[in-house]
Protein backbone atom coordinates (compact mmCIF):
# COMPACT_ATOMS: atom_id res chain seq x y z
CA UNK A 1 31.06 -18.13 -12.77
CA UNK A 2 27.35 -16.77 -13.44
CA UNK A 3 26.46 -14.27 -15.25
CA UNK A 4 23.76 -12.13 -14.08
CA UNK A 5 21.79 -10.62 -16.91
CA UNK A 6 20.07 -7.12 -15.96
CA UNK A 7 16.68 -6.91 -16.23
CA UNK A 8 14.97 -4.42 -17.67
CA UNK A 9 12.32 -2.71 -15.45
CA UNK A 10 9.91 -0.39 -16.61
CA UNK A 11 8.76 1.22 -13.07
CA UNK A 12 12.12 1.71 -10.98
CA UNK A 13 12.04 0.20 -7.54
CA UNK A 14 12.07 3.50 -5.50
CA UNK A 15 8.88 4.17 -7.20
CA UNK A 16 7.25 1.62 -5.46
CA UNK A 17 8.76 2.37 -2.31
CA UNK A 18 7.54 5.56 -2.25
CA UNK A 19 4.11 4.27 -3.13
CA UNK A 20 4.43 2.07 0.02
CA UNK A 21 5.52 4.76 2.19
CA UNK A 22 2.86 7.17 1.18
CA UNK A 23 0.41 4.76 1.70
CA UNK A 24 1.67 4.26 5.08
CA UNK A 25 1.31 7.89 5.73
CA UNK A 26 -2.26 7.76 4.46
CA UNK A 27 -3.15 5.34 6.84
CA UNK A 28 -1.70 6.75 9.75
CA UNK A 29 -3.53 9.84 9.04
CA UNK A 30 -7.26 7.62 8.62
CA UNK A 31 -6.64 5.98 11.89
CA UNK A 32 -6.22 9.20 13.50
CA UNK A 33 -9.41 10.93 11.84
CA UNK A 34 -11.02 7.73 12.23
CA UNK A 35 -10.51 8.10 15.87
CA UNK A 36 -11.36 11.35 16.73
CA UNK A 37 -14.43 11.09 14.67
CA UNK A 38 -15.32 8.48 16.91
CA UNK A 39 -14.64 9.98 19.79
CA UNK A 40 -16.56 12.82 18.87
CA UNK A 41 -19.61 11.17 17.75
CA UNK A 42 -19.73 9.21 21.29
CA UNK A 43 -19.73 12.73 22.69
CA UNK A 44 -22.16 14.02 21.30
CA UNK A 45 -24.50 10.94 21.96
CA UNK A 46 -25.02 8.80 18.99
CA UNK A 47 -22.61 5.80 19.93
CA UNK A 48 -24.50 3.27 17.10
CA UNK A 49 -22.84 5.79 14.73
CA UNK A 50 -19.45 5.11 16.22
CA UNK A 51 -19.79 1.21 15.09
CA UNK A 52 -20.32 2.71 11.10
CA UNK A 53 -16.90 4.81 11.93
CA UNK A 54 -15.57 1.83 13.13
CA UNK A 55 -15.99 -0.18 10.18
CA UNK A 56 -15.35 2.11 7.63
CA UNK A 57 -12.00 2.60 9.31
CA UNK A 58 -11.04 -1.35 9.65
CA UNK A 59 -11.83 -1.53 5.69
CA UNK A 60 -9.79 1.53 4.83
CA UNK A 61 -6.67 0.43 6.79
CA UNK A 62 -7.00 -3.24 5.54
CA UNK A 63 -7.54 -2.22 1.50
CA UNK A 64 -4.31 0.11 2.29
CA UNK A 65 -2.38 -2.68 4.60
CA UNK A 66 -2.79 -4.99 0.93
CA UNK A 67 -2.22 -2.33 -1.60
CA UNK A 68 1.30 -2.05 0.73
CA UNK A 69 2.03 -5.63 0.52
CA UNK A 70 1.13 -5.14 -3.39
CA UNK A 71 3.97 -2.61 -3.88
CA UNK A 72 6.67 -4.39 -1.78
CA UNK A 73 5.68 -7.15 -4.22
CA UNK A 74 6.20 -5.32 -6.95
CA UNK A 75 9.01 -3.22 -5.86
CA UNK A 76 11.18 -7.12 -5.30
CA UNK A 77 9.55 -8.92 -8.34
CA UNK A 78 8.34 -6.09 -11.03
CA UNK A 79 5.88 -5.87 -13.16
CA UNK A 80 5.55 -9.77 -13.95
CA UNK A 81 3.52 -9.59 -17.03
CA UNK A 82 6.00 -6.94 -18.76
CA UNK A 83 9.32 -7.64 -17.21
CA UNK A 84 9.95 -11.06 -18.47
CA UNK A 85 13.70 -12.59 -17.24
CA UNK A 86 15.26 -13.42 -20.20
């Protein structure tokens, strides 16, 4: 039979999932602002300013899109570097 040895973990997995919820949240809430910025700016007339809206949007949702992926990562695998399996 094996033996499965505990590992220690310095950051406790629902920390992570929270981290990875609330950054879900975060980026709901962007996209939304994002889009009625947008929309606004096209209403008032200045549609080359909805492109700079547009962008800045796309880079915000990616950067949070890979910091979730980062704390699933870390939520299944810890903190590599200090959680060694022993």
């Amino acid at each position: 039979m094996v033996r499965s040895i505990p590992r220690n973990r310095y950051v406790a997995r629902s920390t992570w999932t929270t981290l990875s919820c609330e950054t879900l949240a975060l980026l709901t809430s962007v996209a939304i602002i994002a889009l009625s910025a947008s929309l606004l700016t096209a209403s008032m007339g200045a549609p080359e300013d909805v492109v700079t809206i547009g962008v800045a949007a796309v880079g915000t949702v990616a950067l949070g899109l890979a910091l979730v992926r980062l704390f699933t990562y870390l939520e299944a695998n810890g903190l590599p570097v200090l959680e060694r399996s022993q």
